[in-house]
Amino acid sequence: MEQKQICVYPGSFDPMTVGHLDVVKRASGIFDEVHLGVLDNANKQNTFSVEERVDMIQRCTDAAGLGAKCSVWSFTGLTVDFARRQEATAILRGLRATADFEYEWQMALMNRRLAPEIETVLLMTDSRYMYLSSSLVRDLAYHGQDISEFVPAAIVQDLQQRFGQK
Ligand code: ADP
């Protein structure tokens, strides 16, 4: 039997946006399985806890009909170690504007050095999501703006509740 092609998609996902979900959808057409990994980084102050983010992503991927191909995990430590534990052959990342490029390039080269058997696969964002980031969504929600266009419907309420909107 042929080996399953698995990728890990690591990130903060604080919160997941429609840009992230679009990357997952497209990757699920390329890979047999997409394992999303929420980085549990004790040094970073997040709006949603790791458990909340895992649960929110799960609801988003289920609602998008991607449940069978996707699984959601949390991890600490290096992405390459997470990828090896998941038996992944690739690390998936998304690329927006050129501003992402420098950073992604640096990480991809370091990850290749640490784990030459694992390829980094970068998917270009859809032009609609080029300027979309979790931090922008958090700012908008904080200022009481409607964020329903920017995050999957399954988690709009979570944001409204967290930022105190009705
Ligand atoms: P990190 O803190 O690891 O950058 P993020 O949750 O911000 O975590 O992003 C995870 C990955 O998703 C990164 O590769 C990032 O470039 C990508 N990404 C974020 N927003 C978008 C978007 N709107 N379109 C495509 N890719 C995106």
PDB file of C-alpha atoms and ligand atoms in Angstrom:
ATOM      1  CA  MET A   1       0.000   0.000   0.000  1.00  0.00           C
ATOM      2  CA  GLU A   2       1.219   3.500  -0.774  1.00  0.00           C
ATOM      3  CA  GLN A   3       2.254   5.661   2.134  1.00  0.00           C
ATOM      4  CA  LYS A   4      -0.278   8.291   3.171  1.00  0.00           C
ATOM      5  CA  GLN A   5       0.844  11.833   2.439  1.00  0.00           C
ATOM      6  CA  ILE A   6       0.463  13.823   5.631  1.00  0.00           C
ATOM      7  CA  CYS A   7       1.266  17.490   6.197  1.00  0.00           C
ATOM      8  CA  VAL A   8       1.310  19.435   9.428  1.00  0.00           C
ATOM      9  CA  TYR A   9       0.044  23.006   9.450  1.00  0.00           C
ATOM     10  CA  PRO A  10       1.591  24.739  12.473  1.00  0.00           C
ATOM     11  CA  GLY A  11       0.559  28.165  13.696  1.00  0.00           C
ATOM     12  CA  SER A  12      -0.895  30.314  16.426  1.00  0.00           C
ATOM     13  CA  PHE A  13      -4.428  30.451  14.977  1.00  0.00           C
ATOM     14  CA  ASP A  14      -5.414  33.083  17.564  1.00  0.00           C
ATOM     15  CA  PRO A  15      -8.070  32.912  16.119  1.00  0.00           C
ATOM     16  CA  MET A  16      -8.396  30.899  12.904  1.00  0.00           C
ATOM     17  CA  THR A  17      -9.367  33.174   9.986  1.00  0.00           C
ATOM     18  CA  VAL A  18     -10.974  32.462   6.623  1.00  0.00           C
ATOM     19  CA  GLY A  19      -7.456  32.866   5.185  1.00  0.00           C
ATOM     20  CA  HIS A  20      -6.177  29.952   7.301  1.00  0.00           C
ATOM     21  CA  LEU A  21      -9.230  27.865   6.410  1.00  0.00           C
ATOM     22  CA  ASP A  22      -8.690  28.498   2.702  1.00  0.00           C
ATOM     23  CA  VAL A  23      -5.120  27.199   3.015  1.00  0.00           C
ATOM     24  CA  VAL A  24      -6.411  24.063   4.785  1.00  0.00           C
ATOM     25  CA  LYS A  25      -9.080  23.470   2.119  1.00  0.00           C
ATOM     26  CA  ARG A  26      -6.582  23.726  -0.698  1.00  0.00           C
ATOM     27  CA  ALA A  27      -4.009  21.559   1.093  1.00  0.00           C
ATOM     28  CA  SER A  28      -6.613  18.861   1.640  1.00  0.00           C
ATOM     29  CA  GLY A  29      -6.806  18.558  -2.144  1.00  0.00           C
ATOM     30  CA  ILE A  30      -3.074  17.850  -2.271  1.00  0.00           C
ATOM     31  CA  PHE A  31      -2.466  15.770   0.877  1.00  0.00           C
ATOM     32  CA  ASP A  32      -4.309  12.746   2.273  1.00  0.00           C
ATOM     33  CA  GLU A  33      -4.332  14.305   5.736  1.00  0.00           C
ATOM     34  CA  VAL A  34      -3.769  17.789   7.154  1.00  0.00           C
ATOM     35  CA  HIS A  35      -2.782  17.851  10.827  1.00  0.00           C
ATOM     36  CA  LEU A  36      -3.215  21.348  12.210  1.00  0.00           C
ATOM     37  CA  GLY A  37      -0.901  22.088  15.118  1.00  0.00           C
ATOM     38  CA  VAL A  38      -1.597  24.894  17.567  1.00  0.00           C
ATOM     39  CA  LEU A  39       1.703  25.998  19.025  1.00  0.00           C
ATOM     40  CA  ASP A  40       1.533  26.060  22.812  1.00  0.00           C
ATOM     41  CA  ASN A  41       3.977  28.875  23.427  1.00  0.00           C
ATOM     42  CA  ALA A  42       4.221  29.859  27.072  1.00  0.00           C
ATOM     43  CA  ASN A  43       6.158  33.023  26.141  1.00  0.00           C
ATOM     44  CA  LYS A  44       3.335  34.430  24.050  1.00  0.00           C
ATOM     45  CA  GLN A  45       0.218  36.061  25.434  1.00  0.00           C
ATOM     46  CA  ASN A  46      -2.736  34.756  23.473  1.00  0.00           C
ATOM     47  CA  THR A  47      -6.370  35.821  23.399  1.00  0.00           C
ATOM     48  CA  PHE A  48      -7.640  32.246  23.295  1.00  0.00           C
ATOM     49  CA  SER A  49      -6.127  29.371  25.255  1.00  0.00           C
ATOM     50  CA  VAL A  50      -4.614  26.462  23.359  1.00  0.00           C
ATOM     51  CA  GLU A  51      -7.613  24.281  24.268  1.00  0.00           C
ATOM     52  CA  GLU A  52     -10.025  26.950  23.018  1.00  0.00           C
ATOM     53  CA  ARG A  53      -8.099  27.335  19.756  1.00  0.00           C
ATOM     54  CA  VAL A  54      -8.009  23.579  19.158  1.00  0.00           C
ATOM     55  CA  ASP A  55     -11.766  23.398  19.762  1.00  0.00           C
ATOM     56  CA  MET A  56     -12.477  26.432  17.539  1.00  0.00           C
ATOM     57  CA  ILE A  57     -10.400  25.042  14.643  1.00  0.00           C
ATOM     58  CA  GLN A  58     -12.124  21.680  14.992  1.00  0.00           C
ATOM     59  CA  ARG A  59     -15.523  23.349  14.673  1.00  0.00           C
ATOM     60  CA  CYS A  60     -14.356  25.371  11.635  1.00  0.00           C
ATOM     61  CA  THR A  61     -12.949  22.358   9.770  1.00  0.00           C
ATOM     62  CA  ASP A  62     -16.001  20.222  10.632  1.00  0.00           C
ATOM     63  CA  ALA A  63     -18.376  22.933   9.395  1.00  0.00           C
ATOM     64  CA  ALA A  64     -16.347  23.202   6.170  1.00  0.00           C
ATOM     65  CA  GLY A  65     -16.779  19.448   5.597  1.00  0.00           C
ATOM     66  CA  LEU A  66     -13.056  18.823   6.112  1.00  0.00           C
ATOM     67  CA  GLY A  67     -13.419  16.740   9.259  1.00  0.00           C
ATOM     68  CA  ALA A  68     -12.448  13.458   7.597  1.00  0.00           C
ATOM     69  CA  LYS A  69      -9.148  14.796   6.275  1.00  0.00           C
ATOM     70  CA  CYS A  70      -8.174  17.122   9.101  1.00  0.00           C
ATOM     71  CA  SER A  71      -7.188  16.654  12.689  1.00  0.00           C
ATOM     72  CA  VAL A  72      -6.273  19.318  15.225  1.00  0.00           C
ATOM     73  CA  TRP A  73      -3.491  19.038  17.780  1.00  0.00           C
ATOM     74  CA  SER A  74      -1.564  21.206  20.165  1.00  0.00           C
ATOM     75  CA  PHE A  75       2.184  20.975  20.432  1.00  0.00           C
ATOM     76  CA  THR A  76       5.155  22.444  22.234  1.00  0.00           C
ATOM     77  CA  GLY A  77       8.716  22.598  21.000  1.00  0.00           C
ATOM     78  CA  LEU A  78      10.008  22.407  17.476  1.00  0.00           C
ATOM     79  CA  THR A  79       7.733  22.102  14.452  1.00  0.00           C
ATOM     80  CA  VAL A  80       9.990  19.439  12.931  1.00  0.00           C
ATOM     81  CA  ASP A  81       9.558  17.255  16.033  1.00  0.00           C
ATOM     82  CA  PHE A  82       5.790  17.684  15.818  1.00  0.00           C
ATOM     83  CA  ALA A  83       5.952  16.788  12.113  1.00  0.00           C
ATOM     84  CA  ARG A  84       7.964  13.637  12.837  1.00  0.00           C
ATOM     85  CA  ARG A  85       5.565  12.547  15.574  1.00  0.00           C
ATOM     86  CA  GLN A  86       2.678  12.915  13.124  1.00  0.00           C
ATOM     87  CA  GLU A  87       4.644  10.998  10.462  1.00  0.00           C
ATOM     88  CA  ALA A  88       4.273  13.972   8.134  1.00  0.00           C
ATOM     89  CA  THR A  89       6.310  14.439   4.984  1.00  0.00           C
ATOM     90  CA  ALA A  90       5.613  18.164   4.748  1.00  0.00           C
ATOM     91  CA  ILE A  91       5.197  21.330   6.782  1.00  0.00           C
ATOM     92  CA  LEU A  92       2.459  23.530   5.343  1.00  0.00           C
ATOM     93  CA  ARG A  93       2.531  27.327   5.634  1.00  0.00           C
ATOM     94  CA  GLY A  94       0.647  30.161   3.980  1.00  0.00           C
ATOM     95  CA  LEU A  95       2.191  33.145   2.207  1.00  0.00           C
ATOM     96  CA  ARG A  96       0.514  36.520   2.066  1.00  0.00           C
ATOM     97  CA  ALA A  97       2.406  39.646   1.096  1.00  0.00           C
ATOM     98  CA  THR A  98       6.147  39.729   0.607  1.00  0.00           C
ATOM     99  CA  ALA A  99       6.396  40.621   4.292  1.00  0.00           C
ATOM    100  CA  ASP A 100       5.797  36.943   5.130  1.00  0.00           C
ATOM    101  CA  PHE A 101       8.445  35.788   2.730  1.00  0.00           C
ATOM    102  CA  GLU A 102      11.620  36.613   4.618  1.00  0.00           C
ATOM    103  CA  TYR A 103      10.404  34.893   7.771  1.00  0.00           C
ATOM    104  CA  GLU A 104       8.988  31.821   6.038  1.00  0.00           C
ATOM    105  CA  TRP A 105      12.172  31.467   3.992  1.00  0.00           C
ATOM    106  CA  GLN A 106      14.312  31.560   7.121  1.00  0.00           C
ATOM    107  CA  MET A 107      12.175  28.995   8.911  1.00  0.00           C
ATOM    108  CA  ALA A 108      11.954  26.697   5.901  1.00  0.00           C
ATOM    109  CA  LEU A 109      15.738  26.646   5.540  1.00  0.00           C
ATOM    110  CA  MET A 110      16.305  26.004   9.238  1.00  0.00           C
ATOM    111  CA  ASN A 111      13.655  23.278   9.288  1.00  0.00           C
ATOM    112  CA  ARG A 112      15.255  21.617   6.280  1.00  0.00           C
ATOM    113  CA  ARG A 113      18.569  21.640   8.065  1.00  0.00           C
ATOM    114  CA  LEU A 114      17.002  20.061  11.149  1.00  0.00           C
ATOM    115  CA  ALA A 115      14.892  17.555   9.188  1.00  0.00           C
ATOM    116  CA  PRO A 116      16.011  17.158   5.556  1.00  0.00           C
ATOM    117  CA  GLU A 117      13.350  14.497   4.950  1.00  0.00           C
ATOM    118  CA  ILE A 118      10.523  16.998   5.527  1.00  0.00           C
ATOM    119  CA  GLU A 119       9.628  19.536   2.819  1.00  0.00           C
ATOM    120  CA  THR A 120       8.080  22.926   3.537  1.00  0.00           C
ATOM    121  CA  VAL A 121       5.132  23.599   1.249  1.00  0.00           C
ATOM    122  CA  LEU A 122       4.013  27.221   0.941  1.00  0.00           C
ATOM    123  CA  LEU A 123       0.597  27.982  -0.471  1.00  0.00           C
ATOM    124  CA  MET A 124      -0.046  31.471  -1.824  1.00  0.00           C
ATOM    125  CA  THR A 125      -2.967  33.175  -0.186  1.00  0.00           C
ATOM    126  CA  ASP A 126      -6.112  33.882  -2.131  1.00  0.00           C
ATOM    127  CA  SER A 127      -6.010  37.576  -3.094  1.00  0.00           C
ATOM    128  CA  ARG A 128      -9.144  38.180  -0.982  1.00  0.00           C
ATOM    129  CA  TYR A 129      -7.206  37.239   2.139  1.00  0.00           C
ATOM    130  CA  MET A 130      -3.949  38.962   1.385  1.00  0.00           C
ATOM    131  CA  TYR A 131      -4.272  41.508   4.182  1.00  0.00           C
ATOM    132  CA  LEU A 132      -6.043  39.260   6.651  1.00  0.00           C
ATOM    133  CA  SER A 133      -4.335  38.260   9.878  1.00  0.00           C
ATOM    134  CA  SER A 134      -5.433  37.036  13.296  1.00  0.00           C
ATOM    135  CA  SER A 135      -4.074  40.194  14.894  1.00  0.00           C
ATOM    136  CA  LEU A 136      -6.165  42.428  12.601  1.00  0.00           C
ATOM    137  CA  VAL A 137      -9.250  40.378  13.433  1.00  0.00           C
ATOM    138  CA  ARG A 138      -8.515  40.736  17.152  1.00  0.00           C
ATOM    139  CA  ASP A 139      -8.097  44.510  16.769  1.00  0.00           C
ATOM    140  CA  LEU A 140     -11.371  44.828  14.879  1.00  0.00           C
ATOM    141  CA  ALA A 141     -13.242  42.703  17.426  1.00  0.00           C
ATOM    142  CA  TYR A 142     -11.695  44.690  20.274  1.00  0.00           C
ATOM    143  CA  HIS A 143     -13.035  47.891  18.718  1.00  0.00           C
ATOM    144  CA  GLY A 144     -16.504  46.425  18.330  1.00  0.00           C
ATOM    145  CA  GLN A 145     -16.369  45.975  14.549  1.00  0.00           C
ATOM    146  CA  ASP A 146     -18.182  43.189  12.712  1.00  0.00           C
ATOM    147  CA  ILE A 147     -15.677  40.396  12.047  1.00  0.00           C
ATOM    148  CA  SER A 148     -18.080  37.893  10.453  1.00  0.00           C
ATOM    149  CA  GLU A 149     -16.480  38.368   7.035  1.00  0.00           C
ATOM    150  CA  PHE A 150     -13.047  37.441   8.325  1.00  0.00           C
ATOM    151  CA  VAL A 151     -13.491  34.347  10.478  1.00  0.00           C
ATOM    152  CA  PRO A 152     -15.439  31.155   9.766  1.00  0.00           C
ATOM    153  CA  ALA A 153     -19.103  31.417  10.859  1.00  0.00           C
ATOM    154  CA  ALA A 154     -18.561  28.619  13.401  1.00  0.00           C
ATOM    155  CA  ILE A 155     -16.441  30.883  15.633  1.00  0.00           C
ATOM    156  CA  VAL A 156     -17.923  34.380  15.144  1.00  0.00           C
ATOM    157  CA  GLN A 157     -19.735  34.087  18.483  1.00  0.00           C
ATOM    158  CA  ASP A 158     -16.589  33.040  20.314  1.00  0.00           C
ATOM    159  CA  LEU A 159     -14.973  36.316  19.277  1.00  0.00           C
ATOM    160  CA  GLN A 160     -18.004  38.402  20.058  1.00  0.00           C
ATOM    161  CA  GLN A 161     -18.206  36.848  23.514  1.00  0.00           C
ATOM    162  CA  ARG A 162     -14.509  37.250  24.199  1.00  0.00           C
ATOM    163  CA  PHE A 163     -14.549  40.911  23.213  1.00  0.00           C
ATOM    164  CA  GLY A 164     -17.868  41.639  24.864  1.00  0.00           C
ATOM    165  CA  GLN A 165     -20.148  42.265  21.879  1.00  0.00           C
ATOM    166  CA  LYS A 166     -23.820  41.332  21.913  1.00  0.00           C
TER     167      LYS A 166
HETATM  168  P1  ADP B   1       2.361  32.028  13.199  1.00  0.00           P
HETATM  169  O1  ADP B   1       2.413  32.725  14.513  1.00  0.00           O
HETATM  170  O2  ADP B   1       3.060  30.693  13.188  1.00  0.00           O
HETATM  171  O3  ADP B   1       2.729  32.864  12.001  1.00  0.00           O
HETATM  172  P2  ADP B   1      -0.386  32.273  12.300  1.00  0.00           P
HETATM  173  O4  ADP B   1      -1.597  31.639  12.898  1.00  0.00           O
HETATM  174  O5  ADP B   1      -0.324  33.743  12.281  1.00  0.00           O
HETATM  175  O6  ADP B   1       0.826  31.617  13.073  1.00  0.00           O
HETATM  176  O7  ADP B   1      -0.208  31.751  10.807  1.00  0.00           O
HETATM  177  C1  ADP B   1      -0.032  30.400  10.497  1.00  0.00           C
HETATM  178  C2  ADP B   1       0.319  30.278   9.026  1.00  0.00           C
HETATM  179  O8  ADP B   1      -0.800  30.702   8.229  1.00  0.00           O
HETATM  180  C3  ADP B   1       1.489  31.147   8.570  1.00  0.00           C
HETATM  181  O9  ADP B   1       2.222  30.434   7.579  1.00  0.00           O
HETATM  182  C4  ADP B   1       0.836  32.355   7.964  1.00  0.00           C
HETATM  183  O10 ADP B   1       1.648  32.964   6.967  1.00  0.00           O
HETATM  184  C5  ADP B   1      -0.399  31.724   7.324  1.00  0.00           C
HETATM  185  N1  ADP B   1      -1.486  32.686   7.178  1.00  0.00           N
HETATM  186  C6  ADP B   1      -1.977  33.545   8.080  1.00  0.00           C
HETATM  187  N2  ADP B   1      -2.961  34.297   7.553  1.00  0.00           N
HETATM  188  C7  ADP B   1      -3.113  33.903   6.262  1.00  0.00           C
HETATM  189  C8  ADP B   1      -3.930  34.330   5.163  1.00  0.00           C
HETATM  190  N3  ADP B   1      -4.788  35.343   5.283  1.00  0.00           N
HETATM  191  N4  ADP B   1      -3.780  33.697   3.969  1.00  0.00           N
HETATM  192  C9  ADP B   1      -2.875  32.700   3.835  1.00  0.00           C
HETATM  193  N5  ADP B   1      -2.057  32.280   4.818  1.00  0.00           N
HETATM  194  C10 ADP B   1      -2.162  32.862   6.015  1.00  0.00           C
END
